[in-house]
Coordinates of C-alpha atoms and ligand atoms in Angstrom, one line a residue:
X1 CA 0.0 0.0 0.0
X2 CA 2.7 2.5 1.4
X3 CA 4.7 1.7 -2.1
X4 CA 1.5 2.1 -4.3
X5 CA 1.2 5.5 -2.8
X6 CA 4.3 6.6 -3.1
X7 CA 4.5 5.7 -6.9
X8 CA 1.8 7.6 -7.5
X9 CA 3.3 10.5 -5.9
X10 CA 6.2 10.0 -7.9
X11 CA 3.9 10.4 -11.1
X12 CA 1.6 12.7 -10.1
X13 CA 5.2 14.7 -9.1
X14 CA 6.7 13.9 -12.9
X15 CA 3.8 15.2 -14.5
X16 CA 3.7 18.0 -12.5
X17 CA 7.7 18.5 -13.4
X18 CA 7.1 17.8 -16.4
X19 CA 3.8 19.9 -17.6
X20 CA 4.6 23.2 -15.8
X21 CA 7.2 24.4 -17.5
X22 CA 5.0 24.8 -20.6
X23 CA 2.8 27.1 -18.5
X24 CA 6.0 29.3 -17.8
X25 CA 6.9 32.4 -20.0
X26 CA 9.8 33.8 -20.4
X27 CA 10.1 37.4 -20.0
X28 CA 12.8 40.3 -19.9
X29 CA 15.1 40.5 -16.6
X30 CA 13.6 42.3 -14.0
X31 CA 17.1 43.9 -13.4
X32 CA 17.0 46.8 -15.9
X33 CA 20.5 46.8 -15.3
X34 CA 21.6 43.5 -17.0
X35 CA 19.8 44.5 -20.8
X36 CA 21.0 44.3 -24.3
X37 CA 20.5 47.8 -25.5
X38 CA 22.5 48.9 -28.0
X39 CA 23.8 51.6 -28.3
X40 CA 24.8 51.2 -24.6
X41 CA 23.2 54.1 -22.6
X42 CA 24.5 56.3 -20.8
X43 CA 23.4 55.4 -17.0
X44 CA 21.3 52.6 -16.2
X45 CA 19.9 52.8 -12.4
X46 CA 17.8 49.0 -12.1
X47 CA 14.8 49.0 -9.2
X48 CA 14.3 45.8 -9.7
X49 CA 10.4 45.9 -10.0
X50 CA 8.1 45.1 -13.4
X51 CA 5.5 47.1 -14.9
X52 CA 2.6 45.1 -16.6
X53 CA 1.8 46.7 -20.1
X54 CA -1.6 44.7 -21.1
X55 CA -4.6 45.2 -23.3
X56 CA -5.7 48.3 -20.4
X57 CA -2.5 50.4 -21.5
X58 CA -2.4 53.5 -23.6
X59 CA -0.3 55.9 -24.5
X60 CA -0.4 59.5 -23.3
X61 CA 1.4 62.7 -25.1
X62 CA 2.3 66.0 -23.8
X63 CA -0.5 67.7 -26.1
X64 CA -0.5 69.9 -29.4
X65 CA 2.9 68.4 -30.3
X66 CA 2.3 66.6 -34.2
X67 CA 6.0 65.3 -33.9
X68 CA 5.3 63.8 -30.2
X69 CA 2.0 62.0 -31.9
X70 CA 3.5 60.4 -34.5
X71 CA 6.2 58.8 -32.3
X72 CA 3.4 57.9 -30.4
X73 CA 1.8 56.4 -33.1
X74 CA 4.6 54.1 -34.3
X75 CA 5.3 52.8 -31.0
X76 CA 1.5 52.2 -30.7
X77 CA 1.3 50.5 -34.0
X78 CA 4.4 48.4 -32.7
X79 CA 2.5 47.1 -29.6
X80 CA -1.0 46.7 -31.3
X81 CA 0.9 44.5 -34.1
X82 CA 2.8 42.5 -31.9
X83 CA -0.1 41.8 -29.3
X84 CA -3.4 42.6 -30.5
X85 CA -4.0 44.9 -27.6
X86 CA -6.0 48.3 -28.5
X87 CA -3.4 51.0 -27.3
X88 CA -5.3 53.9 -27.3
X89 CA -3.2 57.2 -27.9
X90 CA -4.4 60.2 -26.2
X91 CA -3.5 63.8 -25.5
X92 CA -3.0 64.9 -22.0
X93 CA -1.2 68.1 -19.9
X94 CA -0.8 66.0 -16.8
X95 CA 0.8 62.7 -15.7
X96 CA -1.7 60.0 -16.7
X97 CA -3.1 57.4 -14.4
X98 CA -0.8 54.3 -13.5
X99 CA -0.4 51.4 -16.3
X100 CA 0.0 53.4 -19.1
X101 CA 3.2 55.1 -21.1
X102 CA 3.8 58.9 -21.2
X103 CA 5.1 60.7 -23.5
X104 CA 6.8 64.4 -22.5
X105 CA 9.0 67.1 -23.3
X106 CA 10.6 68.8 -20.6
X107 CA 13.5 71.2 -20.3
X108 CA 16.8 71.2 -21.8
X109 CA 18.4 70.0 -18.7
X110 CA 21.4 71.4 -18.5
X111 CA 24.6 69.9 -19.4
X112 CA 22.2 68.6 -22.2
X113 CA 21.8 71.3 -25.0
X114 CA 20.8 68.5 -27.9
X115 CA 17.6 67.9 -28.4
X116 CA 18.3 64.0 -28.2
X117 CA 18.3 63.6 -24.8
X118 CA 15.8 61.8 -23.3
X119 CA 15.1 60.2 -19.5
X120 CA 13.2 56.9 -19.6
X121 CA 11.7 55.9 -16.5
X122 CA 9.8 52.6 -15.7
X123 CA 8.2 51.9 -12.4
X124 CA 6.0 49.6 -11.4
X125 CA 2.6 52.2 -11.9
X126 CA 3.9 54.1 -15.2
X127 CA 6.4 54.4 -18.2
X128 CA 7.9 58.0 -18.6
X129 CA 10.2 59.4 -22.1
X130 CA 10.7 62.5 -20.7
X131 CA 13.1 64.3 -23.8
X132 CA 14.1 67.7 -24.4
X133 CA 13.0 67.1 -27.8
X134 CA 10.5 64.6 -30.1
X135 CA 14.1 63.2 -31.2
X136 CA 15.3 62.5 -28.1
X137 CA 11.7 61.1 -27.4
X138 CA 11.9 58.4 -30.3
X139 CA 15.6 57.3 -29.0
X140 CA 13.6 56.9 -26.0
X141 CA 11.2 54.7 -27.6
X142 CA 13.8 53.1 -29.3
X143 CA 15.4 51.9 -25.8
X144 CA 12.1 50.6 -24.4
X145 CA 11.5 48.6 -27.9
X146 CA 14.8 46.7 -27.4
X147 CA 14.0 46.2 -23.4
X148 CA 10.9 44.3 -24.5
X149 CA 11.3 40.4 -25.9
X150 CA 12.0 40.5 -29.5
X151 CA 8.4 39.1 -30.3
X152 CA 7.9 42.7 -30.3
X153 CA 9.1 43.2 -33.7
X154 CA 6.6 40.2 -35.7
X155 CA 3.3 40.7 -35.9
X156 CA 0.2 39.2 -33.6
X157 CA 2.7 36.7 -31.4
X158 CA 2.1 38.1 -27.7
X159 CA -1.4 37.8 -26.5
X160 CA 0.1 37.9 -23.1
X161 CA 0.9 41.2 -20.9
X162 CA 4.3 42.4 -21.3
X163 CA 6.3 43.2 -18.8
X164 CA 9.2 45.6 -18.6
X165 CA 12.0 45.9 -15.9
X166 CA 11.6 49.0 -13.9
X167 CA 14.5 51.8 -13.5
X168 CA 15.5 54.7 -15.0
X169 CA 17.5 55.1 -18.1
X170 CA 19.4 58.8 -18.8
X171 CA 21.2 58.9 -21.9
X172 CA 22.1 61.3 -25.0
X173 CA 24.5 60.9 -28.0
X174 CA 28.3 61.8 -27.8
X175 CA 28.1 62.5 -31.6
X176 CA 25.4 64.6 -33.1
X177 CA 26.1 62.7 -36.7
X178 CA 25.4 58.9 -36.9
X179 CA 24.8 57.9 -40.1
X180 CA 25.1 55.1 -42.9
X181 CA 26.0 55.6 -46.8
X182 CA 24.3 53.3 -49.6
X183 CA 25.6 53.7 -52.8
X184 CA 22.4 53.2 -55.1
X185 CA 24.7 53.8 -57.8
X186 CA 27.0 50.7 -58.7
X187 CA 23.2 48.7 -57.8
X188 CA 20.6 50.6 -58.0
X189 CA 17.9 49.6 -54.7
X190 CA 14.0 50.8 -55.0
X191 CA 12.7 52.6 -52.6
X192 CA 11.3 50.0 -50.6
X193 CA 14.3 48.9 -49.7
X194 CA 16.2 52.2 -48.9
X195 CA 13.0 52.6 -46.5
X196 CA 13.8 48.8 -44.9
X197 CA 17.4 50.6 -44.5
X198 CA 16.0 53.9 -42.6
X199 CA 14.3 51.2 -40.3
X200 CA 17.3 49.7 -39.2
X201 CA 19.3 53.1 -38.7
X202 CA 16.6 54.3 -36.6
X203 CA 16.5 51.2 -34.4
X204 CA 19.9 52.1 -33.4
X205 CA 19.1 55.7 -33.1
X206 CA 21.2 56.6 -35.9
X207 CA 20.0 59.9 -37.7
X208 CA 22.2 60.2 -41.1
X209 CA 21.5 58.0 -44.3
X210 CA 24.2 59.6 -47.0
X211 CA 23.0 58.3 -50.7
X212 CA 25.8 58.0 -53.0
X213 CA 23.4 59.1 -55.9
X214 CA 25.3 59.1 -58.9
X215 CA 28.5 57.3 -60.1
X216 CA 30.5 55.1 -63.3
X217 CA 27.8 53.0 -63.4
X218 CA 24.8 54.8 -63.1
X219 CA 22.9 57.9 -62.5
X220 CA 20.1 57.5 -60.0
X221 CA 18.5 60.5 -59.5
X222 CA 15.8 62.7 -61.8
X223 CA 17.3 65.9 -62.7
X224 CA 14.3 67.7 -65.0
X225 CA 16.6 70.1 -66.4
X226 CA 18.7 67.1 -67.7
X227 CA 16.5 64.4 -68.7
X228 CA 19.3 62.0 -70.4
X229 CA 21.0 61.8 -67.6
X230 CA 18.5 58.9 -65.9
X231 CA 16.8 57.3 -69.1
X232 CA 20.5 56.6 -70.8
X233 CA 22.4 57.1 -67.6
X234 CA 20.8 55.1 -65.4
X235 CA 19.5 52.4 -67.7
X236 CA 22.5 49.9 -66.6
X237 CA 24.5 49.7 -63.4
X238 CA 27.2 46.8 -62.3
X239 CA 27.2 43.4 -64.2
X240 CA 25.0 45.3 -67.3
X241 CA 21.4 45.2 -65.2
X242 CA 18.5 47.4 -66.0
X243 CA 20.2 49.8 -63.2
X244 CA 16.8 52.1 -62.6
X245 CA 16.5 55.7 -61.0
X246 CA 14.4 57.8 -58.5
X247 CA 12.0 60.2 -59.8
X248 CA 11.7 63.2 -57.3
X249 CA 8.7 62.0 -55.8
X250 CA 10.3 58.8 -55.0
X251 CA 13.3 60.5 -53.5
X252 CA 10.6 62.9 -51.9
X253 CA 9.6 59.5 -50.3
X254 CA 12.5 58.3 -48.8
X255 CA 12.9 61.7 -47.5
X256 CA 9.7 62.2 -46.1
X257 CA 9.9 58.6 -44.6
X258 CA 13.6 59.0 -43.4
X259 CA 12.3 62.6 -41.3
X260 CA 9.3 60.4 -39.5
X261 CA 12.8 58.7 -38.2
X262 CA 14.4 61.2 -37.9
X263 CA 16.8 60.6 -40.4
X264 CA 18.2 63.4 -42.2
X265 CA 19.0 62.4 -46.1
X266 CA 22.5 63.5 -47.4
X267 CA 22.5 63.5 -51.1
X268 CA 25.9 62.6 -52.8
X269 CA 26.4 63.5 -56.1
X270 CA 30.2 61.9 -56.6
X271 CA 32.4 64.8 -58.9
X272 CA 34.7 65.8 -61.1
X273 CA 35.6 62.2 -61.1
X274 CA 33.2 59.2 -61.0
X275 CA 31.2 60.6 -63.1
X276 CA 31.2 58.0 -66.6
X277 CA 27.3 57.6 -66.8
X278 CA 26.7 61.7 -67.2
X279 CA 30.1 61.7 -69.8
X280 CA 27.9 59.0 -71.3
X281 CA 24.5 61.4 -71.3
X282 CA 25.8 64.4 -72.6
X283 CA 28.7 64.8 -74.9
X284 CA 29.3 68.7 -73.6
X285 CA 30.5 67.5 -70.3
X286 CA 33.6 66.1 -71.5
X287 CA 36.7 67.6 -73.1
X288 CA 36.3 66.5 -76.5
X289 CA 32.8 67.1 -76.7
X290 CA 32.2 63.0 -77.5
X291 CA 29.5 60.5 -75.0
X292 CA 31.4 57.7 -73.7
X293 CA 30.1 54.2 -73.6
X294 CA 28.0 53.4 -70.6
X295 CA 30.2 51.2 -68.3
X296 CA 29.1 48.2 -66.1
X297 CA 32.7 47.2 -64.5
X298 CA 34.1 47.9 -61.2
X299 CA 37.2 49.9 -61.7
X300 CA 37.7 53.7 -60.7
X301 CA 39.5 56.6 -61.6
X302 CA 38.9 57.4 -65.6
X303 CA 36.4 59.6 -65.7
X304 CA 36.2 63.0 -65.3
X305 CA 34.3 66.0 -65.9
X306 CA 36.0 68.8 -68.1
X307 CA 36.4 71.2 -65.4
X308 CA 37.3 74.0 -68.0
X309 CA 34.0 74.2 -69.9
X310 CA 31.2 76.5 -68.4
X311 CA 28.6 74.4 -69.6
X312 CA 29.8 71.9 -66.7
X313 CA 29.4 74.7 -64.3
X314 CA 26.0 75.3 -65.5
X315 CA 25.5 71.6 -65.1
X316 CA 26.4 71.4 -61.5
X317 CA 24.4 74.0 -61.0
X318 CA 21.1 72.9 -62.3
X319 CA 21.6 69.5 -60.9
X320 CA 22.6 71.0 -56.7
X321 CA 19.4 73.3 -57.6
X322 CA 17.2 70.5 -58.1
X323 CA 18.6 68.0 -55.6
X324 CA 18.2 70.9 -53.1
X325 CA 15.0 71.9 -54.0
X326 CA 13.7 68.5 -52.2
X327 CA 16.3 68.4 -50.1
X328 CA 15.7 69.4 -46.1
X329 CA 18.4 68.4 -44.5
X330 CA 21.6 71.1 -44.3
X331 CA 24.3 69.0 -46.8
X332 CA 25.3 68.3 -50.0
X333 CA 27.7 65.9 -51.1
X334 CA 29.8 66.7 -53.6
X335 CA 31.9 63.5 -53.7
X336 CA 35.4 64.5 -55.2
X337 CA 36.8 61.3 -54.2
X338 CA 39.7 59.7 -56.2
X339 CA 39.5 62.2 -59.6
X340 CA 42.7 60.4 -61.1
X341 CA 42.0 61.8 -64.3
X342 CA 41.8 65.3 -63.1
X343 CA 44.7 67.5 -63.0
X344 CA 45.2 68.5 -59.3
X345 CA 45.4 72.1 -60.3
X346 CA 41.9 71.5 -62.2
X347 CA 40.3 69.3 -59.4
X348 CA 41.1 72.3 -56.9
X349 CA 39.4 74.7 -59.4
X350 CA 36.5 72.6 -59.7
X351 CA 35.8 71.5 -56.1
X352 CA 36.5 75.2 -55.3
X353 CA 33.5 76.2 -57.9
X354 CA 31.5 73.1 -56.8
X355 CA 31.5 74.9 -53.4
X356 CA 30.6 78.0 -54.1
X357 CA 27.4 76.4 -55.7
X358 CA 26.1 74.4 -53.4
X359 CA 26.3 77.6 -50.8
X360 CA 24.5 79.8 -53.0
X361 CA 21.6 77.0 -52.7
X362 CA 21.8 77.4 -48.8
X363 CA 23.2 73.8 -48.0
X364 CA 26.6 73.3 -46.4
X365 CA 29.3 71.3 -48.8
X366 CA 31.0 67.3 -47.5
X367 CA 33.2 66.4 -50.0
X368 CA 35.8 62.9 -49.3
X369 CA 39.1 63.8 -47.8
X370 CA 40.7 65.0 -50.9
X371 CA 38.5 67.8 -51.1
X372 CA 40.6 68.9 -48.1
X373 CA 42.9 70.2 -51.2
X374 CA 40.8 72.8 -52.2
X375 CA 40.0 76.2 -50.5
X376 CA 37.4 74.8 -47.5
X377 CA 37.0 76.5 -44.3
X378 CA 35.0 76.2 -41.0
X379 CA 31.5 75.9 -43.2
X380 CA 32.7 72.7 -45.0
X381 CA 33.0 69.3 -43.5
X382 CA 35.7 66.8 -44.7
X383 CA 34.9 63.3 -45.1
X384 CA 37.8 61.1 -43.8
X385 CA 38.2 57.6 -45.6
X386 CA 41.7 57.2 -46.8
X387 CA 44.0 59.5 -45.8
X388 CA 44.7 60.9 -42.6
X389 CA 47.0 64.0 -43.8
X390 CA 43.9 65.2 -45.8
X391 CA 41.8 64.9 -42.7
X392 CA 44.3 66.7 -40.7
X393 CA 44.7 69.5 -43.6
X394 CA 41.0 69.9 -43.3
X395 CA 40.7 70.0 -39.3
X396 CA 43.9 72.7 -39.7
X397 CA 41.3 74.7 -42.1
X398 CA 38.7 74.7 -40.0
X399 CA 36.8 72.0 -41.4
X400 CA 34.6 69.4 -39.7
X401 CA 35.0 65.7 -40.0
X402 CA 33.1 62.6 -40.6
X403 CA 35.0 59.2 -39.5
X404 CA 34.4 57.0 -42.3
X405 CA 37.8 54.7 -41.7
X406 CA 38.0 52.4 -44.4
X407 CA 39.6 49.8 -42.3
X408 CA 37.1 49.8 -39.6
X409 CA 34.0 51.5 -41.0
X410 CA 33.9 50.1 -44.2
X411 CA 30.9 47.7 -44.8
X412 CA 31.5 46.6 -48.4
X413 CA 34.8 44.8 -46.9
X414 CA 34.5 40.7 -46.5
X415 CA 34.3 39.9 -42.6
X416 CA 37.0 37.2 -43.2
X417 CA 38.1 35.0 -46.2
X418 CA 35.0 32.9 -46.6
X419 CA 32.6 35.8 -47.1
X420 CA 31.6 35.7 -50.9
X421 CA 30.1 39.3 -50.8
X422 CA 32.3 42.2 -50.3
X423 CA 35.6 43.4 -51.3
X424 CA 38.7 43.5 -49.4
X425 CA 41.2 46.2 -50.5
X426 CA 41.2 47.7 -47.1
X427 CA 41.4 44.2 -45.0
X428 CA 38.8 42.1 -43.7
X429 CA 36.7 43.7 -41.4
X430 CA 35.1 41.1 -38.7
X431 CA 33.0 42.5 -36.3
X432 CA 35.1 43.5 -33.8
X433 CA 37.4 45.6 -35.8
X434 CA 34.3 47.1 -37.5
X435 CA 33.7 47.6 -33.4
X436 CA 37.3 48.6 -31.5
X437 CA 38.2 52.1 -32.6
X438 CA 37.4 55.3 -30.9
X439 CA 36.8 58.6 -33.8
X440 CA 39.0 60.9 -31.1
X441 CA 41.9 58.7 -31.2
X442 CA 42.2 57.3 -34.5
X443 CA 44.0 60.6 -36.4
X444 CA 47.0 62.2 -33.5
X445 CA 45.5 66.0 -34.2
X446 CA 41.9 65.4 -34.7
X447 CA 40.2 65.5 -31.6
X448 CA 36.5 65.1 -30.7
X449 CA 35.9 68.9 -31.2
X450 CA 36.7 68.4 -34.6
X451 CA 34.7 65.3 -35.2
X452 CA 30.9 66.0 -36.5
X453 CA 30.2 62.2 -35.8
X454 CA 30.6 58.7 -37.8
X455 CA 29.6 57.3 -40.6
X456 CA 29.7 53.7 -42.1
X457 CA 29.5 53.6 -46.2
X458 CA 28.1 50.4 -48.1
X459 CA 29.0 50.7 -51.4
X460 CA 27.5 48.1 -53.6
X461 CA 29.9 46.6 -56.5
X462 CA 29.0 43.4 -55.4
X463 CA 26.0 44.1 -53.2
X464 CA 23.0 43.4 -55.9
X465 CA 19.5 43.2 -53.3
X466 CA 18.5 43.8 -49.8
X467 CA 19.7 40.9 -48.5
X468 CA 23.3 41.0 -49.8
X469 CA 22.9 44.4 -47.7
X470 CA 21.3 42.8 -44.9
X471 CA 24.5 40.3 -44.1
X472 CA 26.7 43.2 -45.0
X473 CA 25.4 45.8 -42.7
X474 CA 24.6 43.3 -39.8
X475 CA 26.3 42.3 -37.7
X476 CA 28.5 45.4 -38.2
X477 CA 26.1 48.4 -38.3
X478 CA 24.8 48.7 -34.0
X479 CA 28.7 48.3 -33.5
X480 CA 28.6 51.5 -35.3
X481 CA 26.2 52.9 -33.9
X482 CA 27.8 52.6 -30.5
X483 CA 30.7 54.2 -31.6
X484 CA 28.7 57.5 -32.5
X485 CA 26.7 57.5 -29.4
X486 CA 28.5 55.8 -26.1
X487 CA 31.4 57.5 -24.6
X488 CA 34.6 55.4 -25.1
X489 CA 35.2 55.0 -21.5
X490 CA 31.9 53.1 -21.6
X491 CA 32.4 50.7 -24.4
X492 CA 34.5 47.8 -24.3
X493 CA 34.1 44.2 -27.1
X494 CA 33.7 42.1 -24.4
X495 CA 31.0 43.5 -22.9
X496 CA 29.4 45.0 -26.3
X497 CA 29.5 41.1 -28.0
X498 CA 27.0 39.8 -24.9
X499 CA 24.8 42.4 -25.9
X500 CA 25.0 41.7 -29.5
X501 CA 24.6 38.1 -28.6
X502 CA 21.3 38.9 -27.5
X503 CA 19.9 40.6 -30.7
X504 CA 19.9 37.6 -32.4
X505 CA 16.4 36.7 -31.9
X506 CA 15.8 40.2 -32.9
X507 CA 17.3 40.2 -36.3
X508 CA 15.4 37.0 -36.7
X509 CA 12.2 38.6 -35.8
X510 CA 13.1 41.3 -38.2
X511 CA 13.7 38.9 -41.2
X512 CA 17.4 39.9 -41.3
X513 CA 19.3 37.7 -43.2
X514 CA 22.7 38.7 -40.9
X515 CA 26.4 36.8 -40.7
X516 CA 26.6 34.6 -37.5
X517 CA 30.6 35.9 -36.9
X518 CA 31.9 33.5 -35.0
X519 CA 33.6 35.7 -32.8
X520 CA 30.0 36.6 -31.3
X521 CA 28.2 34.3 -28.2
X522 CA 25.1 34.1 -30.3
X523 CA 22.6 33.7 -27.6
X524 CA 18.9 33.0 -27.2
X525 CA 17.5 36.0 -25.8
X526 CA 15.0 33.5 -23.9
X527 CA 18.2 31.9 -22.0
X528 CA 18.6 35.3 -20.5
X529 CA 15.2 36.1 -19.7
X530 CA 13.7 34.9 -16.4
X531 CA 10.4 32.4 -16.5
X532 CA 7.4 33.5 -14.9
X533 CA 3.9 31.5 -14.6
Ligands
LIG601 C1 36.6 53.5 -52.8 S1 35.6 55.3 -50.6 C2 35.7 54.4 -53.3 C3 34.5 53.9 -53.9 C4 34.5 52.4 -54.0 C5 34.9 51.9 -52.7 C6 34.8 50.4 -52.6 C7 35.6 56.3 -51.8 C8 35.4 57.6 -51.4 N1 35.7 55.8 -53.0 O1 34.4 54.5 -55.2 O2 33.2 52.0 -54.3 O3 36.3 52.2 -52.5 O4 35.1 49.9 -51.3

């Protein structure tokens, strides 16, 4: 009798062990402190609590603020798609009841003059962005997207409440300029998937995407006053493809969705050299007055605008008119970027005149390092890729700099020598050299006063569709975003790869086809959450 019972027990025990678990969930750490936020924030300060966000929670925003709303609205839409739950978004001038999310403006603390700062406070009644501006209030949301499970990011998965670890997170950006280039030029990409693109940058609170618009290979952008220079010039592109182009309302598009991210668009068109597919358009623009064959190859350096003919001044002229017509953002890019066919003496001229033209249409001129030759000052920002000596000419004439370091930041480079895509003139780049480099120390004079922020450039000789630049771009692109926002006393690989570990699930849920580098602990984010009945 007394060993019948006890088997029993011993079941009834076994299928207890065994059943519960399935009624367990897993759910984010309690301790705020132990996340996998990237960029890493600036202070983390755990209370070890959770805050229940269920079908009862809405969101709440500082009233008559349109920017405030629609960050409201795409974290709503976020929530609602991943659980079904109503999320009601509603205007208020007070602190809203407990179990819902506020959304605030307060002011410019001090020490704080950006308006990207932002305070993001959980406890166990209320969520709080409190920002000094409706940027600052998106990198807010941003942060409380990746504290929640990566289910968060498919659509209807979560029925179940959510719950966040409570504590307060105070964090801005050490670099005001975080951006990414695509060169839509060598491939041309449709506007779908530069907006895919813009999604990923804003996850990681970046706010530049620089489009290398024109190039060898193709010309991607509709200039009206110019017409040949998209139907002939961007009929091809790398490989002999149908290439393709953006009309202005396309690129009005991207622009318009890149600003609800706050993303600022820099257009790049690449001159005197780089420039075979308008040589091919328009026989005026070159020396002896002949079009060149359109060219589908991968080599640089041959082309060249005849920089002594006014009718290319005229040219660069209507085309930075129109480009800047639809452009809001502050910069143009003028390229200027290995011109091997250009006399220096003519390159200087040119860039010189290239300048003066893209001032008189209000927008501030970034040219790559060698424009450093030419006569820049304190209004002009240098792009640093190749050379250091140009960079430090630039800095010495007042010149601000982008950190583009082709040996770190460049993510058209192989990771090692098994990647098929890429190149690798300037070295494989795994992910942690794409991570370990600091913009203030890399260049002896240039220091961070001199450095507008960082910048990481795809270019696409061998990229063809988004998911070539999905495995190019990740694992490498939070790394730099890191680099542009957390101060380098803060970062360190070691700790950075756990986090990165943990995003896995995330680029899953996102459909990103990335490279699993070996040198990263790939981790379940579920293995680091804690169960919960
Ligand atoms: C150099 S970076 C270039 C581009 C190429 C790239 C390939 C720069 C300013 N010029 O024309 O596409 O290398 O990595």
């Amino acid at each position: 009798m007394k060993m019948k019972f006890l088997f029993f027990a011993i079941l009834t025990l076994g299928g207890v062990l065994l059943f519960a678990p399935s009624c367990k969930k897993a759910y984010p750490t309690t301790d705020m402190s132990i996340n996998s936020v990237i960029p890493r924030p600036d202070s983390v300060a755990a209370t070890s609590g959770t805050f229940v966000l269920d079908d009862g929670t809405s969101i709440y925003v500082q009233s008559g603020n349109e920017r405030l709303m629609k960050n409201a609205i795409f974290l709503a839409e976020m929530l609602r798609n991943a659980t079904g739950f109503e999320i009601e978004i509603n205007e208020t001038n007070r602190k809203p009841r407990e179990g819902n999310i506020f959304l605030t403006i307060v002011e410019e603390k001090e020490n704080n003059p950006s308006n990207e700062f932002y305070e993001l406070s959980i406890t166990e009644k209320l969520v709080t962005i409190a920002s000094s501006g409706e940027e600052g209030n998106f990198y807010g949301i941003q942060t409380l997207r990746q504290l929640l499970p990566s289910n968060i990011e498919t659509e209807g998965i979560f029925e179940e409440p959510l719950l966040l670890p409570t504590g307060t997170i105070i964090d801005s950006p050490q670099y005001g300029y975080r951006g990414a280039m695509l060169d839509v030029a060598r491939h041309f990409f449709d506007v779908e998937s530069v907006k895919r693109v813009v999604d990923y940058l804003a996850l990681y609170k970046m706010n530049v995407l620089h489009l290398h618009l024109t190039d060898d290979q193709g010309w991607r952008i509709e200039i009206e006053s110019w017409p040949n220079l998209t139907s002939h010039g961007g009929s091809t592109e790398v490989g002999g493809g149908e290439g393709g182009y953006f009309s202005k309302e396309d690129y009005k598009e991207i622009v318009r969705y890149a600003e609800e991210h706050y993303i600022m668009i820099v257009p790049e068109v690449d001159m005197p050299g780089h420039t075979n597919a308008a040589l091919a358009s328009y026989p005026e623009l070159n020396c002896d007055g002949k079009v060149t064959e359109l060219y589908t190859g991968i080599k640089v350096g041959f082309s060249t605008l005849c920089t002594d003919k006014e009718v290319v001044y005229e040219f660069v002229d209507d085309v930075v008119r129109e480009i800047s017509e639809i452009t809001p953002g502050r910069y143009f890019h003028i390229g200027g970027d290995e011109s091997h066919s250009t006399k220096q003496d003519d390159y200087v001229y040119f860039v010189n005149r290239a300048r003066e033209i893209v001032k008189s249409y209000g927008k501030q001129m970034i040219g790559w390092d060698e424009v450093a030759h030419a006569d820049i000052n304190s209004e002009d920002v240098v792009q640093f890729w190749a050379r250091e000596k140009n960079a430090s000419m630039g800095v010495k004439k007042g010149a601000s700099i982008i950190m583009s370091p082709s040996k770190h930041a460049y993510m058209d480079m192989k990771y090692d020598s098994t990647t098929v895509l890429g190149l690798t003139w300037a070295g494989f780049t795994e992910v942690d050299d794409a991570y370990i480099w600091s913009p203030d120390t890399l260049i002896d004079d240039i220091n961070s006063k001199d450095i507008l922020g960082v910048e990481a450039p795809l270019w696409s000789e061998t990229v063809e569709d988004l998911d070539d630049v999905e495995f190019l771009i990740f694992p490498r692109l939070p790394g730099y975003a890191e680099v542009a926002w957390t101060d380098p006393s803060k970062r360190s690989w070691d700790e950075y790869k756990e986090r990165l570990g943990r995003h896995e699930n995330r680029f899953k849920a996102l459909g990103i086809d990335f490279y699993q580098s070996p040198l990263v602990p790939w981790q379940d984010e579920h293995d680091f959450f804690v169960e919960k009945e």
